[in-house]
XYZ file of C-alpha atoms in Angstrom:
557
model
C 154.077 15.143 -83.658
C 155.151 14.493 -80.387
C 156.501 17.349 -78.050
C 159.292 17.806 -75.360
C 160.735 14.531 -73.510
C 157.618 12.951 -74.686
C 159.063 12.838 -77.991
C 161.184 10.073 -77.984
C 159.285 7.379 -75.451
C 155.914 5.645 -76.136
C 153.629 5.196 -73.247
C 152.270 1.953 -73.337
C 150.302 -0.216 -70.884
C 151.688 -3.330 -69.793
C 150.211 -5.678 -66.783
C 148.333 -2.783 -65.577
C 151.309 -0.433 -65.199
C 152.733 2.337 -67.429
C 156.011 1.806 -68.614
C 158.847 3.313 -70.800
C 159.840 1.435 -73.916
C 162.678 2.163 -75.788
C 162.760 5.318 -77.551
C 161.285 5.703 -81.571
C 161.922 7.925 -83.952
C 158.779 10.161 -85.174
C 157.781 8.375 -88.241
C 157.325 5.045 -85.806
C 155.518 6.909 -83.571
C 152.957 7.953 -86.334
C 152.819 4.682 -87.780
C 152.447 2.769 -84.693
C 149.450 5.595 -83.944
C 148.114 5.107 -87.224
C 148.336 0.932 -86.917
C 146.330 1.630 -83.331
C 143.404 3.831 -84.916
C 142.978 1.300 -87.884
C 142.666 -1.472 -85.494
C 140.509 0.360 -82.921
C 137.792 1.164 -85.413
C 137.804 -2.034 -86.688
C 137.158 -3.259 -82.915
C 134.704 -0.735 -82.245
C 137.038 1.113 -80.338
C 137.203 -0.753 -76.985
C 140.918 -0.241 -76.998
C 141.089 3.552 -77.281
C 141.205 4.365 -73.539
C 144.306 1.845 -73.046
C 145.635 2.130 -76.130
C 145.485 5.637 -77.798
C 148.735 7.858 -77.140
C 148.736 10.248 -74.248
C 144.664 9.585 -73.391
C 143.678 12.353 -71.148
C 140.446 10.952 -70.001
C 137.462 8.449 -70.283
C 134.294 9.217 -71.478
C 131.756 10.024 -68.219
C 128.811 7.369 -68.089
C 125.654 8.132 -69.166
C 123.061 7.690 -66.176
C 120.229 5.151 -67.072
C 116.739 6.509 -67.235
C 115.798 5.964 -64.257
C 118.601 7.903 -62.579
C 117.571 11.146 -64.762
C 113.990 11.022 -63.766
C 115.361 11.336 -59.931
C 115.071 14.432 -58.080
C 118.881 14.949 -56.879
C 118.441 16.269 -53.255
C 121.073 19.033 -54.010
C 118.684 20.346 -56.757
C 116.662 22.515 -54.726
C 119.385 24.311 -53.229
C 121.144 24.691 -56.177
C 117.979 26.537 -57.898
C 117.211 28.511 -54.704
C 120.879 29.924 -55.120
C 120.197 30.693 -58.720
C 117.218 32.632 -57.856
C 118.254 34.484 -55.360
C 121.497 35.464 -57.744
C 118.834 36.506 -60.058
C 116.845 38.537 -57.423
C 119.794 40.864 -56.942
C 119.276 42.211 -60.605
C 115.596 42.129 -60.117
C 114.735 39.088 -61.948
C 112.287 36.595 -61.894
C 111.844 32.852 -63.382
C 108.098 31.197 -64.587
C 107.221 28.487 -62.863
C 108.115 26.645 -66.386
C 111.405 27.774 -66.637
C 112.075 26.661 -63.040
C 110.620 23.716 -63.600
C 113.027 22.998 -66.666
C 116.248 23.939 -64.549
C 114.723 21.660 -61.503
C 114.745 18.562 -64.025
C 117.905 19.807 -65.952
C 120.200 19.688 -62.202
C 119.014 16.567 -60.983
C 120.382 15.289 -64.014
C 123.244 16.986 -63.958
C 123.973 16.433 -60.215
C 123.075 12.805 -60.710
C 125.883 12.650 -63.252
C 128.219 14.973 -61.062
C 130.798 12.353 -60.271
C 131.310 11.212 -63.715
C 131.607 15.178 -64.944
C 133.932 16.201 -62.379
C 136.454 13.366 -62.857
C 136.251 14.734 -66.831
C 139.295 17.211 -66.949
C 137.477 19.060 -69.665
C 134.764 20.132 -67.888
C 136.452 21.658 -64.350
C 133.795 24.184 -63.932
C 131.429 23.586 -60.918
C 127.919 23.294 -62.237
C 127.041 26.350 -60.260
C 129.319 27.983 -62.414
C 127.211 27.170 -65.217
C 123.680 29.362 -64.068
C 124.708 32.321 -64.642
C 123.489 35.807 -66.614
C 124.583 37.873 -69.564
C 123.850 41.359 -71.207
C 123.115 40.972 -74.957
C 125.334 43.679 -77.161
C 124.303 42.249 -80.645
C 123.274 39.664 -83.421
C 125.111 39.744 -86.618
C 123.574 37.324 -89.446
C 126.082 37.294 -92.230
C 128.656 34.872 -94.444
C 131.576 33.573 -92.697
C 134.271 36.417 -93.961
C 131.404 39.292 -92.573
C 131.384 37.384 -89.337
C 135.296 37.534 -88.883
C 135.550 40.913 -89.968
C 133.139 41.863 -86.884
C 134.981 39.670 -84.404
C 138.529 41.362 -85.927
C 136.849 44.971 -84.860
C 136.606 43.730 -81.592
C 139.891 42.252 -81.201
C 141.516 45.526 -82.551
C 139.904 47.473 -79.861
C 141.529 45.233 -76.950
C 143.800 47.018 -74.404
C 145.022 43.560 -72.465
C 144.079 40.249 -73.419
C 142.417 38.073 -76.387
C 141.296 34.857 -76.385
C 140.216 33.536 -79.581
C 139.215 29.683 -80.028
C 138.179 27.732 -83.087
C 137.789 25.199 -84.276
C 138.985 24.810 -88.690
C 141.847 26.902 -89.850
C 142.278 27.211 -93.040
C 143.809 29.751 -95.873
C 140.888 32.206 -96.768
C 140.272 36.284 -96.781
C 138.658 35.541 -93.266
C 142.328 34.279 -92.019
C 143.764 37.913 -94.441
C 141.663 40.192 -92.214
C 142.232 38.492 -89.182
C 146.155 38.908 -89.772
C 145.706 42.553 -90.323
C 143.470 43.351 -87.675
C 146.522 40.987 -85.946
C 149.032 43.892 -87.189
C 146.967 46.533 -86.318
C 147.120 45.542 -83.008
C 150.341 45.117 -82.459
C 151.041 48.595 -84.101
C 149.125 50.270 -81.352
C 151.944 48.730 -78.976
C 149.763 47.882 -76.090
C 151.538 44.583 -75.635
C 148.029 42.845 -75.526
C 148.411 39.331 -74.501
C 147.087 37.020 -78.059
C 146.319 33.381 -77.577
C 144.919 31.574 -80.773
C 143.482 27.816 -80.310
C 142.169 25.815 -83.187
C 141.865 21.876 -83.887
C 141.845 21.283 -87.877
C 143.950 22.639 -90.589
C 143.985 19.417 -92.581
C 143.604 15.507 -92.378
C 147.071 14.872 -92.521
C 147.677 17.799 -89.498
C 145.025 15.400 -87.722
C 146.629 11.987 -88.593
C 150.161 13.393 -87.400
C 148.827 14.984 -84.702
C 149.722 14.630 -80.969
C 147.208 13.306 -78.715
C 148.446 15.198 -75.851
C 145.860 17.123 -74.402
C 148.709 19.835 -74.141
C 148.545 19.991 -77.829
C 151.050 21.442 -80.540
C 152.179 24.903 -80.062
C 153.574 26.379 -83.166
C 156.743 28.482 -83.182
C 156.809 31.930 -84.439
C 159.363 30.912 -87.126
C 155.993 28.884 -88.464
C 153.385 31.145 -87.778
C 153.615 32.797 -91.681
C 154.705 29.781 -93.991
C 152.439 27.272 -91.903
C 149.277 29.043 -90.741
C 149.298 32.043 -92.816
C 149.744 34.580 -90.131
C 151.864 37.648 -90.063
C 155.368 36.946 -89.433
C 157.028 37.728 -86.423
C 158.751 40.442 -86.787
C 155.230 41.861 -88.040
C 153.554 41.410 -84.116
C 156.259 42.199 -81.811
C 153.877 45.001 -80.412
C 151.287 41.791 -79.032
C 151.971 38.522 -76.784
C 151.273 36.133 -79.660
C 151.017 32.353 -78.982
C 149.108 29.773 -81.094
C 148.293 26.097 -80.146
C 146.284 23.268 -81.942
C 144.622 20.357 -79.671
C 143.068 16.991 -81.631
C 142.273 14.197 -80.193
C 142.245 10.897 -82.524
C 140.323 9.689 -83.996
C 137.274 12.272 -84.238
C 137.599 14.738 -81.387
C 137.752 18.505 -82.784
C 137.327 20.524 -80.660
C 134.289 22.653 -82.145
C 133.710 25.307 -79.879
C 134.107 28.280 -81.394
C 134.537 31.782 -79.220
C 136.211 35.395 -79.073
C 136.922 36.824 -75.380
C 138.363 40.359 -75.092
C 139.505 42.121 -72.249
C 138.137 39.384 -70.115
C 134.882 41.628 -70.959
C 133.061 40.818 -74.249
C 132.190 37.269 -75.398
C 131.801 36.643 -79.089
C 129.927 33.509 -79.839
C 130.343 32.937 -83.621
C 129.258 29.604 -85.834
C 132.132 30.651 -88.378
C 135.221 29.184 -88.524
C 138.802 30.670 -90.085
C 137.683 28.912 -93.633
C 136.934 30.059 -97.222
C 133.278 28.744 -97.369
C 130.686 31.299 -98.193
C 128.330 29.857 -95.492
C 125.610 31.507 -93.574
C 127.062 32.247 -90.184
C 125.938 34.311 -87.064
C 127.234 35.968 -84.068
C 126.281 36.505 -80.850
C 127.868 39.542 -78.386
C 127.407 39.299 -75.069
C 128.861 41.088 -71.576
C 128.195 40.287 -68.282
C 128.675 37.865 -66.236
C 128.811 34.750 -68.958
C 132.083 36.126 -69.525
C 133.758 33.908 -66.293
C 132.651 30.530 -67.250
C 133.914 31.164 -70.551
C 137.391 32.351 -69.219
C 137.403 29.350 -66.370
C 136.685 26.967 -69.482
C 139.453 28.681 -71.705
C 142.022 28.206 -69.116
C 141.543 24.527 -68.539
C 141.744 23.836 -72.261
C 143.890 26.031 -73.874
C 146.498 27.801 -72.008
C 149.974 27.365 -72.929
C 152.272 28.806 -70.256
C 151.720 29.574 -66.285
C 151.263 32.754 -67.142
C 148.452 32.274 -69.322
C 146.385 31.077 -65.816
C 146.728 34.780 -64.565
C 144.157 37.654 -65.557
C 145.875 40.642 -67.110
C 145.446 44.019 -65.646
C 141.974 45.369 -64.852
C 139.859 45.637 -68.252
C 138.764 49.131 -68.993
C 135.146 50.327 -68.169
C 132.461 48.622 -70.134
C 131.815 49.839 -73.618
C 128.922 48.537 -76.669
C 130.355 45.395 -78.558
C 132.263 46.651 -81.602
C 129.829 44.537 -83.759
C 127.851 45.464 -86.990
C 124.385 45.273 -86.196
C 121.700 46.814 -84.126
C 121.698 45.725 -80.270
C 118.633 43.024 -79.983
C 115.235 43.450 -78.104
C 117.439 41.903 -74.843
C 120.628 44.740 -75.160
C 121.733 46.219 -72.309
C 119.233 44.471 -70.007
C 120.671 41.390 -68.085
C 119.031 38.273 -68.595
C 119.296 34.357 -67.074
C 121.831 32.364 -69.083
C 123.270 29.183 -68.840
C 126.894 27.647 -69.654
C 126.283 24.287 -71.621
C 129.936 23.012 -72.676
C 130.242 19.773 -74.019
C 133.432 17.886 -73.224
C 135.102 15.963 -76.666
C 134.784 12.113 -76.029
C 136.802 10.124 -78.289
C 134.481 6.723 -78.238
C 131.807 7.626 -80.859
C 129.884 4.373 -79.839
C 129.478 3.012 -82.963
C 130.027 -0.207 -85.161
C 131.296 -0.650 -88.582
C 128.679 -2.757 -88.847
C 126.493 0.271 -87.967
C 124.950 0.774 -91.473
C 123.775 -3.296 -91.784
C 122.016 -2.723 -88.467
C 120.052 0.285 -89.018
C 118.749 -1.239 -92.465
C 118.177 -5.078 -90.559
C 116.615 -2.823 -87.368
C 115.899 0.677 -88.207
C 114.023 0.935 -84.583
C 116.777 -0.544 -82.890
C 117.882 1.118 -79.449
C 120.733 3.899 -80.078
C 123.489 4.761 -77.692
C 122.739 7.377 -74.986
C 124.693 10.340 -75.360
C 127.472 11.741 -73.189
C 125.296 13.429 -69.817
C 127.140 16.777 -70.179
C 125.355 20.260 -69.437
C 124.520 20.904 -73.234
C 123.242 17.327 -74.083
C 121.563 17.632 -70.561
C 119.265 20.726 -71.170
C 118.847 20.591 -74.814
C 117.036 17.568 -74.433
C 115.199 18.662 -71.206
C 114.294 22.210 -73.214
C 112.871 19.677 -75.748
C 110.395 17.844 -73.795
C 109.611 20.821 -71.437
C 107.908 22.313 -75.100
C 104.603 23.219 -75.090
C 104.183 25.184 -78.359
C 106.995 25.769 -80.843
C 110.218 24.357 -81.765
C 112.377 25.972 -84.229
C 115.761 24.313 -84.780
C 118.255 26.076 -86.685
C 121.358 23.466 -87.772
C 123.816 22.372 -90.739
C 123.094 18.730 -90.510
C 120.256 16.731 -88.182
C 121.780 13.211 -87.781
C 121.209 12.948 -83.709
C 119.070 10.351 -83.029
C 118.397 11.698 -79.193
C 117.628 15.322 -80.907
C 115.224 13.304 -83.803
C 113.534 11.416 -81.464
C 112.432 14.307 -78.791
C 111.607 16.171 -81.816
C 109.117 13.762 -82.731
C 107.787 13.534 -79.125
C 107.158 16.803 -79.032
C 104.880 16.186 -82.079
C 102.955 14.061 -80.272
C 102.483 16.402 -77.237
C 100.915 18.918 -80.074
C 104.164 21.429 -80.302
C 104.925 22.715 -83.822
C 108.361 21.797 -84.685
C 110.414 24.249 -87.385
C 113.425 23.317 -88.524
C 115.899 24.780 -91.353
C 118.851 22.746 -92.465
C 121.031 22.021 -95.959
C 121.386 19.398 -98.065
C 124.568 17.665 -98.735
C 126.423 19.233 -95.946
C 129.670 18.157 -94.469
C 128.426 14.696 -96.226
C 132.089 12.760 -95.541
C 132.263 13.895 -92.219
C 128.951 12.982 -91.611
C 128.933 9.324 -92.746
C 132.995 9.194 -90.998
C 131.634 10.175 -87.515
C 128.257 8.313 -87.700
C 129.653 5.119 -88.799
C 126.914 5.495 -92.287
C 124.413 4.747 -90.342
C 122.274 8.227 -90.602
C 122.366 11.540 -93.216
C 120.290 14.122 -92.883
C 118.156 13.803 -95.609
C 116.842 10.251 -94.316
C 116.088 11.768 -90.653
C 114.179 14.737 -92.296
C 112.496 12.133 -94.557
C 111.540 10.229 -90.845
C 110.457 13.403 -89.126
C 108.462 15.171 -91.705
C 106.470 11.642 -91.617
C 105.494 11.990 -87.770
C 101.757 11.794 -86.861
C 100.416 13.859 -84.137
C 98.566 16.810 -82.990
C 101.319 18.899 -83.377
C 102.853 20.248 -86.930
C 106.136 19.506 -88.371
C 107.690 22.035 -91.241
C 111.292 21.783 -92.235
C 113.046 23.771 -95.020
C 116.213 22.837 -97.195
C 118.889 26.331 -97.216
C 119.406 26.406 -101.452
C 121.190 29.397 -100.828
C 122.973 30.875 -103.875
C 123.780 28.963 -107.116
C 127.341 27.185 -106.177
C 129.333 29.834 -108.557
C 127.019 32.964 -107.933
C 128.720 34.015 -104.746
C 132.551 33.948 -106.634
C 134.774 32.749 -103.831
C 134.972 34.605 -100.022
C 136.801 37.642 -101.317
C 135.866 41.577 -101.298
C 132.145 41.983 -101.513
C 130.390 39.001 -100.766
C 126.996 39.472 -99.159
C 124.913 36.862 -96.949
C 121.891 36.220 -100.164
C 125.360 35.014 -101.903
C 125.883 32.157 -98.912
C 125.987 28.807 -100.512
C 125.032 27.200 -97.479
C 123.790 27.688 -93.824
C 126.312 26.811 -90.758
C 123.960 28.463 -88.187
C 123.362 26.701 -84.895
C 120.542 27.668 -82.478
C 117.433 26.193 -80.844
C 114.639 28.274 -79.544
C 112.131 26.784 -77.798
C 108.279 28.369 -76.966
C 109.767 31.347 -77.517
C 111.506 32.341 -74.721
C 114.265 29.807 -74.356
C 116.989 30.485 -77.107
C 120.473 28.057 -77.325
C 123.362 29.554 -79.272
C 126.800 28.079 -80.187
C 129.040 25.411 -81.709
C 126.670 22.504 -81.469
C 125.132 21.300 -84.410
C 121.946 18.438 -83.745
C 124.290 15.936 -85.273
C 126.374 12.584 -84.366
C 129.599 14.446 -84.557
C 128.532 17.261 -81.868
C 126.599 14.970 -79.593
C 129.402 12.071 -79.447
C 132.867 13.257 -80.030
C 133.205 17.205 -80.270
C 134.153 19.350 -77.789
C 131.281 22.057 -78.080
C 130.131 25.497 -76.011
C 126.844 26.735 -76.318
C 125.177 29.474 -74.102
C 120.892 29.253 -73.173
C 119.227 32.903 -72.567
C 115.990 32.671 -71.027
C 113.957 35.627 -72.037
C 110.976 36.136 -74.552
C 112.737 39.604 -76.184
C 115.916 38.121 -76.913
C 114.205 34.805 -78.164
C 112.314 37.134 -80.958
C 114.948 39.119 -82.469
C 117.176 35.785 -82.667
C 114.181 34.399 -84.923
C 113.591 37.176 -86.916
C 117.356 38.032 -87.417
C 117.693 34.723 -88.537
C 114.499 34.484 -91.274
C 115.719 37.322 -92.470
C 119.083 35.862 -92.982
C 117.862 33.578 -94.836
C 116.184 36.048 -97.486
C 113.509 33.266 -98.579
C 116.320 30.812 -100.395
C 114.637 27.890 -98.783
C 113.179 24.848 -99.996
C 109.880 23.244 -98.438
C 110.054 19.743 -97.912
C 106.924 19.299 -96.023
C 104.595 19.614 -93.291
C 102.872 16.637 -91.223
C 100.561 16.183 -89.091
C 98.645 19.478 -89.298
C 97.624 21.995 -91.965
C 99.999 22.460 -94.823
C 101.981 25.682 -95.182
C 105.423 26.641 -96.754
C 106.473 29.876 -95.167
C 108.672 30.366 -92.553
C 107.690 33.285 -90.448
C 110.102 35.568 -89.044
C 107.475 35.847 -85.306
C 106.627 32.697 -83.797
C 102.823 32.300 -85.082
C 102.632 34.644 -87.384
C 103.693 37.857 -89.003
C 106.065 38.698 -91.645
C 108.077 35.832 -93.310
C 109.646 34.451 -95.686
């Protein structure tokens, strides 16, 4: 599916020099794709960056260890900047927190060339210390979740920018058409822009590697993506994209923007599972990384690079639930994207080596901001972990887990069973499911304490489908995503601690660095979960099953 004057010429790479072959119809175009992707996994993928049709970019190097101990000498002035931004809204850092962003930077910096040479991640990584006002939490299944985001969207006056990553036929993609209509009924001519990745494996087979992606025509918008049809949304600017890179690189991010204003960070995507989702509201100033990241990776016309007219004063997040402990306050926040990287650095052989060497060395990740700081947040812990996620297949995210165990940190996590198992075992080359990593870290020995849970949610036919009615205790499963760490340092997004999210998706994830917020996140969370969990054990320290909804104590569940 291959777009414009690219449509009929293959790009291929011949004694170092790009040349034009003769032109192919479509179907050879797919097949000769499909013939590449076979053979590349079958290589290991060393031929992807040459190879693959319409590559946009190599994957950045990962600095050795050494290099990410180093103090970068741009570090300090990068965190003096960042506190004096703070100072101007009266806010302050512990020494611990500064600390963390001191050995997060010199990372970061130390990996600056390789980031800034990544066209996915333009941003300059001042750009990414930023701050946000909290508006709201909303804990709920996947349809609840779009139906808050669609109350938003119908209250925009210029411009929405709505990113996802599945798309699929569901009552979540119904209400979203409506509140679609509605809008357009109001006549304000807001400007719409829709961007997902997956519909289907045979849209991602046929799909264009272009990073400029496949916009849809109106004429398709109804019969191929279930939206309204045109003649339905002449009162909005309505254009809709999808971007896939083969062979594994969704883009997962998932986020609302409207009015250039409010920032929806959901876990849901457009889909008919009756998962456990949240989202997050914020304002502020988080809002311009997230716009300066949009309009790298998404925009479809020149026009699309231009800010609409001035949004209207500030109002509360049209959301569903009350503001958390952190509303209305601004707090320190962090960007973390994660640029998609379409090597997933692993062997078809992968599963015979982890069973002949199950200690064997595993790749280093991608150095991007969120792979950066989660795993400096992890070994900056000094009392509590509690990890959130649909599947825990990371080996980086395992192992500083069970470091942390050794430094005497109690480590919480909540996950599912049998979760996105093909997907898992597809992107991971076999070598890792989540129930054998949670079998490995409930066995780590160590002053500290490890307790994970199993979601069992409801019974699989209890909850009846994703139509009218359907409450979060009906959520089959959990598809939340967020890390808080001691407390005070919560992470919130796309990301999930697995393979997939840490190798090949393109993820956005936000860090808010205050005690308040950290608290409500937990305890909207527990509550979320309404006590369908399943212990699977505690080691290291003194047994216990519940989960509490306060770090250390208090009510739970």
């Amino acid at each position: 599916m291959m777009e414009g004057s690219e449509s009929g010429h293959l790009l291929m790479m011949v004694d170092g020099r790009r040349e034009k072959s003769s032109p192919l119809s479509n179907r050879s175009v797919r097949t000769l794709k499909l013939l590449l992707l076979a053979v590349a996994l079958l290589e290991n993928l060393p031929v992807l960056p040459t190879l693959l049709l319409h590559h946009r970019s190599s994957p950045p190097s990962p600095s050795s260890a050494a290099a990410m101990r180093r103090i970068h000498p741009d570090t300090d002035i990068t965190v003096r900047n960042y506190l004096s931004h703070l100072s101007t809204h009266s806010l302050t850092l512990p020494p611990s927190h500064i600390d963390l962003l001191h050995s997060y930077l010199s990372t970061l910096l130390a990996s600056a060339p390789a980031l800034s040479a990544n066209p996915d991640l333009p941003l300059p990584i001042p750009h990414l210390l930023t701050t946000s006002i909290p508006r709201s939490i909303t804990v709920g299944t996947g349809l609840s979740i779009t139906r808050s985001i669609c109350a938003a969207i119908e209250t925009a006056q210029h411009e929405v920018l709505f990113a996802t990553c599945f798309w699929a036929p569901s009552a979540s993609l119904t209400a979203l058409g409506d509140s679609l209509r509605k809008l357009s009924n109001a006549d304000r001519g807001v400007r719409v822009r829709i961007g997902f990745s997956s519909r289907s494996l045979l849209q991602k087979l046929t799909h264009t590697s272009s990073w400029r992606g496949h916009t849809y025509p109106p004429s398709s918008w109804a019969p191929t993506l279930g939206l309204p049809r045109p003649e339905e949304l002449k009162g909005i600017d309505l254009r809709v994209k999808s971007i896939f890179y083969t062979p594994f690189s969704v883009l997962h991010s998932k986020f609302v923007i409207v009015d250039r204003r409010l920032l929806l960070l959901p876990s849901a995507n457009v889909s008919w599972e009756v998962w456990l989702e949240q989202c997050t509201a914020f304002e502020g100033a988080v809002v311009a990384p997230f716009v300066e990241f949009w309009q790298h990776v998404w925009p479809d016309t020149a026009s699309d690079l231009h800010p609409p007219p001035p949004p209207p004063p500030p109002t509360s997040a049209a959301t569903t639930t009350a503001p958390p402990a952190g509303a209305g306050r601004v707090l320190p926040t962090l960007f973390l994207p994660h640029p998609h990287h379409r090597n997933p650095h692993w062997s078809p052989l992968s599963p015979l080596l982890t069973c002949l060497q199950p200690r064997r060395p595993a790749p280093i990740p991608p150095v991007t901001p969120m792979t950066s700081f989660i795993l400096h947040l992890l070994a900056h812990a000094q009392r509590s972990v509690y990890l959130h996620t649909p599947n825990l297949t990371a080996e980086p995210v395992l192992a500083a887990l069970e470091a942390a165990v050794l430094r005497g940190v109690k480590v919480e996590v909540v996950t599912v069973r049998n979760m996105m198992r093909l997907e898992t075992l597809v992107t991971g080359g076999g070598a890792a499911v989540t129930e054998l990593c949670v079998r490995r870290l409930v066995r780590a020995r160590g002053p500290g304490q490890v307790g994970v849970w199993y979601y069992t949610g409801a019974a699989s036919g209890a909850a009846g489908g994703a139509g009218e009615g359907v409450r979060a205790e009906e959520a089959v499963k959990s598809h939340v995503k967020a890390l808080i760490v001691d407390g005070e340092v919560t992470v919130l997004g796309s990301a999930n601690a697995d393979r997939a999210s840490w190798w090949t998706s393109q993820e956005v994830n936000v860090a808010v660095l205050d005690t308040g917020f950290a608290g409500e996140v937990r305890r909207e969370l527990v509550r979320g979960l309404g006590g369908r969990l399943e212990w699977v054990g505690l080691g290291g320290g003194e047994r216990g099953e519940r989960l509490e909804e306060v770090e250390g104590g208090g009510e739970g569940v």
